XYZ file of N, CA and C in Angstrom:
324
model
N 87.728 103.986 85.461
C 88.646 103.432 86.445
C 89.757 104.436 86.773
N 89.875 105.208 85.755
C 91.358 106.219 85.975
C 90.634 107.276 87.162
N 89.607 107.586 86.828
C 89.431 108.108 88.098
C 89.114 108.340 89.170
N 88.501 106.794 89.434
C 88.685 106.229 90.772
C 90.034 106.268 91.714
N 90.913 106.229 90.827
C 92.112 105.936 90.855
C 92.987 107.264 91.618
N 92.468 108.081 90.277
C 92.791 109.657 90.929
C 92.429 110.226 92.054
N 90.808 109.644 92.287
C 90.014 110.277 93.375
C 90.363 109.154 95.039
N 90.890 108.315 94.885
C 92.119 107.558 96.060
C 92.814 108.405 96.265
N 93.678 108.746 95.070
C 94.929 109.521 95.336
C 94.769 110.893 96.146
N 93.685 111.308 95.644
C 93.465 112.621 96.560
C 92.762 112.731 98.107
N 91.901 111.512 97.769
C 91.481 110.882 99.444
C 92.989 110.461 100.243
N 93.605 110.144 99.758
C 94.549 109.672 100.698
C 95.733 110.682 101.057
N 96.099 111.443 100.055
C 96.611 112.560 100.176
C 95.915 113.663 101.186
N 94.654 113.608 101.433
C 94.233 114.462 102.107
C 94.101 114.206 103.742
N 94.078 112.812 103.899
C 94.337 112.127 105.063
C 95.814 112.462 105.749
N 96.530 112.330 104.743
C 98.009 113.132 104.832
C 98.448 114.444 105.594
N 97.477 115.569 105.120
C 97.290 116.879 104.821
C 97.404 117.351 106.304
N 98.330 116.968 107.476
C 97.589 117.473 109.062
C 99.182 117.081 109.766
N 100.212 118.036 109.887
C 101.523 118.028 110.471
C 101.500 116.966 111.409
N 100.441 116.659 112.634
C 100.200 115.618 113.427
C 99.892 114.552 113.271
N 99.529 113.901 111.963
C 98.804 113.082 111.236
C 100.100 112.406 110.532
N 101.290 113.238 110.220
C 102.267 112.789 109.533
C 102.917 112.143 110.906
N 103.402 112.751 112.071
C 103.962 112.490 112.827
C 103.501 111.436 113.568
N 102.112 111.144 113.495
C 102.063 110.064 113.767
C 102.425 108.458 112.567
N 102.168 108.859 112.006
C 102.322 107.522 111.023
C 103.688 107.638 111.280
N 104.848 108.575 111.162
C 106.252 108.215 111.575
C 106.679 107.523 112.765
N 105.779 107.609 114.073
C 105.384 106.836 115.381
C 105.415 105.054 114.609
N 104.229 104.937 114.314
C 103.937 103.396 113.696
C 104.696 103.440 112.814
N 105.424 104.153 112.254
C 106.505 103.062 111.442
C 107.484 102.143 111.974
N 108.084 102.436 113.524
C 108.989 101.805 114.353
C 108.074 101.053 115.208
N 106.302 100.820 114.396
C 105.608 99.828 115.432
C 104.210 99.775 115.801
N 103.344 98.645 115.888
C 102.509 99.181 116.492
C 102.441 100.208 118.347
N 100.927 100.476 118.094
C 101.304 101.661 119.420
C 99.906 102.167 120.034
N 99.539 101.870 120.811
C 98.326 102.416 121.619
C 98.287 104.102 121.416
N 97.500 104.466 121.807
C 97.402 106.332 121.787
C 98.288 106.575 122.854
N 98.005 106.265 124.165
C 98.936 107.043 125.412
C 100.648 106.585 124.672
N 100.522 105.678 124.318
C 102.136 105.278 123.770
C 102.313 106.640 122.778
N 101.569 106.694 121.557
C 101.822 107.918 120.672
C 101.907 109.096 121.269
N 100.964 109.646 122.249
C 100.546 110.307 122.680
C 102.028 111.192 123.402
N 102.754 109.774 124.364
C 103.769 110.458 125.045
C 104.684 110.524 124.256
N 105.041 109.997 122.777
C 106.319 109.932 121.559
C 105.815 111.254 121.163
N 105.138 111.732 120.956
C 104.713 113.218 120.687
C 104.386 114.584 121.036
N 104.226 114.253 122.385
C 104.314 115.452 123.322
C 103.015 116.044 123.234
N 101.473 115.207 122.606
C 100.476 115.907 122.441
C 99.296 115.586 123.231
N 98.047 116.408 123.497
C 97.352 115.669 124.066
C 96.476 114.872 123.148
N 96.029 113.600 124.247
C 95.410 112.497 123.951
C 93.739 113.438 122.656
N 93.989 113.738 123.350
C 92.421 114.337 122.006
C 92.547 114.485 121.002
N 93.722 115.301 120.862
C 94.426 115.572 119.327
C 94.803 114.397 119.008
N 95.329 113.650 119.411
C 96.239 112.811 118.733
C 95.213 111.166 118.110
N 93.922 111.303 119.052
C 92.268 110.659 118.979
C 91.464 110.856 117.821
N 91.901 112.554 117.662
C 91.265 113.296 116.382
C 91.703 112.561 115.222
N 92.516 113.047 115.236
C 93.881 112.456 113.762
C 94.012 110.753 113.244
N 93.696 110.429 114.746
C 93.581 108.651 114.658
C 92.718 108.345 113.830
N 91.631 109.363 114.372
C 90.400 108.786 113.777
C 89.842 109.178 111.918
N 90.888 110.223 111.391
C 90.541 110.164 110.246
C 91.497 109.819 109.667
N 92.610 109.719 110.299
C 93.443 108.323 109.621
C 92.975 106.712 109.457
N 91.986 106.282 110.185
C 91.341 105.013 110.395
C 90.643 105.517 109.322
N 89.166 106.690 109.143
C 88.163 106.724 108.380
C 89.187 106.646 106.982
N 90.098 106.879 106.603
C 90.417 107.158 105.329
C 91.680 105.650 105.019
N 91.182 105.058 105.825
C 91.811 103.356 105.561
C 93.561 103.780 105.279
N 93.796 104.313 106.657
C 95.376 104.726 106.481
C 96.034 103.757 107.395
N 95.583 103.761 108.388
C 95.862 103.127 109.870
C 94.266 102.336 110.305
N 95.303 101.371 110.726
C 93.730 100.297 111.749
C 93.879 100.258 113.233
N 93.111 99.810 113.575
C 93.022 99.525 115.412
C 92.713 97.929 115.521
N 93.102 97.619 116.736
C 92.592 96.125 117.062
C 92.651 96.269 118.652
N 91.708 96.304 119.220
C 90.798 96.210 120.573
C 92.168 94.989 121.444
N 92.761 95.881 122.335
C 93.519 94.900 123.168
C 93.191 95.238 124.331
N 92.335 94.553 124.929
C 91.324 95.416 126.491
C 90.917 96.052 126.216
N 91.123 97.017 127.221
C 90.725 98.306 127.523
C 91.493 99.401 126.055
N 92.539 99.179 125.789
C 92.920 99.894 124.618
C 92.901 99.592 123.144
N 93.266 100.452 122.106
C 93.513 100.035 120.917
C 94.876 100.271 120.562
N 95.173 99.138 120.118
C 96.741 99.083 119.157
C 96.770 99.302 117.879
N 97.229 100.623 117.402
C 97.166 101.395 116.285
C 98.755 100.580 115.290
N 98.162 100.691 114.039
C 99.326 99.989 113.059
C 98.933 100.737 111.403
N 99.928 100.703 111.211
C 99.894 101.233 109.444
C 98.816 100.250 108.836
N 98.290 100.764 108.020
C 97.204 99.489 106.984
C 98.315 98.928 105.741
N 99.269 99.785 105.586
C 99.854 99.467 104.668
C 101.458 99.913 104.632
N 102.203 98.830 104.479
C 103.528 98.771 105.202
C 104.292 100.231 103.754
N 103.525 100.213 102.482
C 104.466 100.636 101.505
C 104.540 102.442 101.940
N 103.257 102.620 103.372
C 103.643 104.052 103.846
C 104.920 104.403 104.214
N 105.363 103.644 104.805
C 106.770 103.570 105.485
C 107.517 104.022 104.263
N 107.444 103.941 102.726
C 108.425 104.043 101.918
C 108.256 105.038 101.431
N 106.482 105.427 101.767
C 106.267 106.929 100.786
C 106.688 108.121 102.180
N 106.684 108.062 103.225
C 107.587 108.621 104.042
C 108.983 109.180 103.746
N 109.457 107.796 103.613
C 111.029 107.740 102.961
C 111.272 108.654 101.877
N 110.344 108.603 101.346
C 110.715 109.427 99.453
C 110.428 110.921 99.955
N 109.048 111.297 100.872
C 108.768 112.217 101.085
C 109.976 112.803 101.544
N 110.761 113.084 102.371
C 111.737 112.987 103.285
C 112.594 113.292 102.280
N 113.439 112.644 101.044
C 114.657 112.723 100.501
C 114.299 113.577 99.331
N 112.464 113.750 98.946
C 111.770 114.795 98.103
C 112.111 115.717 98.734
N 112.071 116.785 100.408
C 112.554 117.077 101.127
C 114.086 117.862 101.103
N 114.594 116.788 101.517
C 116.604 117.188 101.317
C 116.338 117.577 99.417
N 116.494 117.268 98.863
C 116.194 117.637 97.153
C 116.151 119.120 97.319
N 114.891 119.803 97.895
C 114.611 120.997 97.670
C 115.464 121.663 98.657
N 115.930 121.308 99.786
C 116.861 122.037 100.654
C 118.417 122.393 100.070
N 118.791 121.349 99.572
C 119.710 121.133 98.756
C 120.011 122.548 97.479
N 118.951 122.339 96.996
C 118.351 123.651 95.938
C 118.879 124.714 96.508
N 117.915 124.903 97.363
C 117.959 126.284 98.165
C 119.324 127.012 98.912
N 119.750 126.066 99.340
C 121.333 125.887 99.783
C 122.503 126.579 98.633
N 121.879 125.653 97.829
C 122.351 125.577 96.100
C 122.369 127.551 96.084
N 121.535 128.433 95.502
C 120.970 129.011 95.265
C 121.520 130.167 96.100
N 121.421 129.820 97.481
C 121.633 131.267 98.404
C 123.219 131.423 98.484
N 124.144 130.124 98.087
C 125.544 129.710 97.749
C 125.935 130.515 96.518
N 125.174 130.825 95.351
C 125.509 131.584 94.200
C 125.119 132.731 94.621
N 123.832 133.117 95.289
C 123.614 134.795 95.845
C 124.843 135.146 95.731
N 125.292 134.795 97.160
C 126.775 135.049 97.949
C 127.915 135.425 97.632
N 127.918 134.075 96.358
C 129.095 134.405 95.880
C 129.076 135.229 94.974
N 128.125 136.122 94.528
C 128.222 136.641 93.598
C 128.588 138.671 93.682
């Protein structure tokens, strides 16, 4: 079981793994969102942003639900929104450091 467990962790992490892929799940965090909706919050084209959808869906990150003619894209799981969050202040942490660091260069 532990490494089923592990081998999620790295499936899902790898779903992760794509600068556009992040930016979108930051899109659906303020909502669901059709592609042309993402599409224009991102400045990308519709293909790319189709690509990324789609192995964010294959890797049970994000779902779709058929509204007409389009699909309305949504997180599968609201606790992304929080691993965002951590990612982000994991983030400031190391900037902080670095800040830290080029501050003692200097002064030295």
């Amino acid at each position: 079981m532990y490494q089923d467990i592990q081998h999620f962790k790295s499936d899902f992490f790898k779903a992760l793994a794509h600068p556009l892929r992040i930016k979108i799940l930051e899109a659906l965090v303020d909502g669901d969102k059709n592609v042309n909706e993402i599409q224009t919050l991102l400045g990308s084209e519709g293909s790319a942003v189709s690509q990324q959808l789609s192995v964010l869906r294959s890797k049970n990150v994000v779902y779709g639900v058929k509204d007409g003619t389009s699909v309305i894209y949504s997180l599968r799981d609201p606790l992304i929104k929080e691993l965002l969050s951590v990612t982000k202040q994991i983030f400031d942490n190391h900037l902080v450091d670095a800040i830290s660091m080029l501050e003692n260069i200097k002064n030295q």
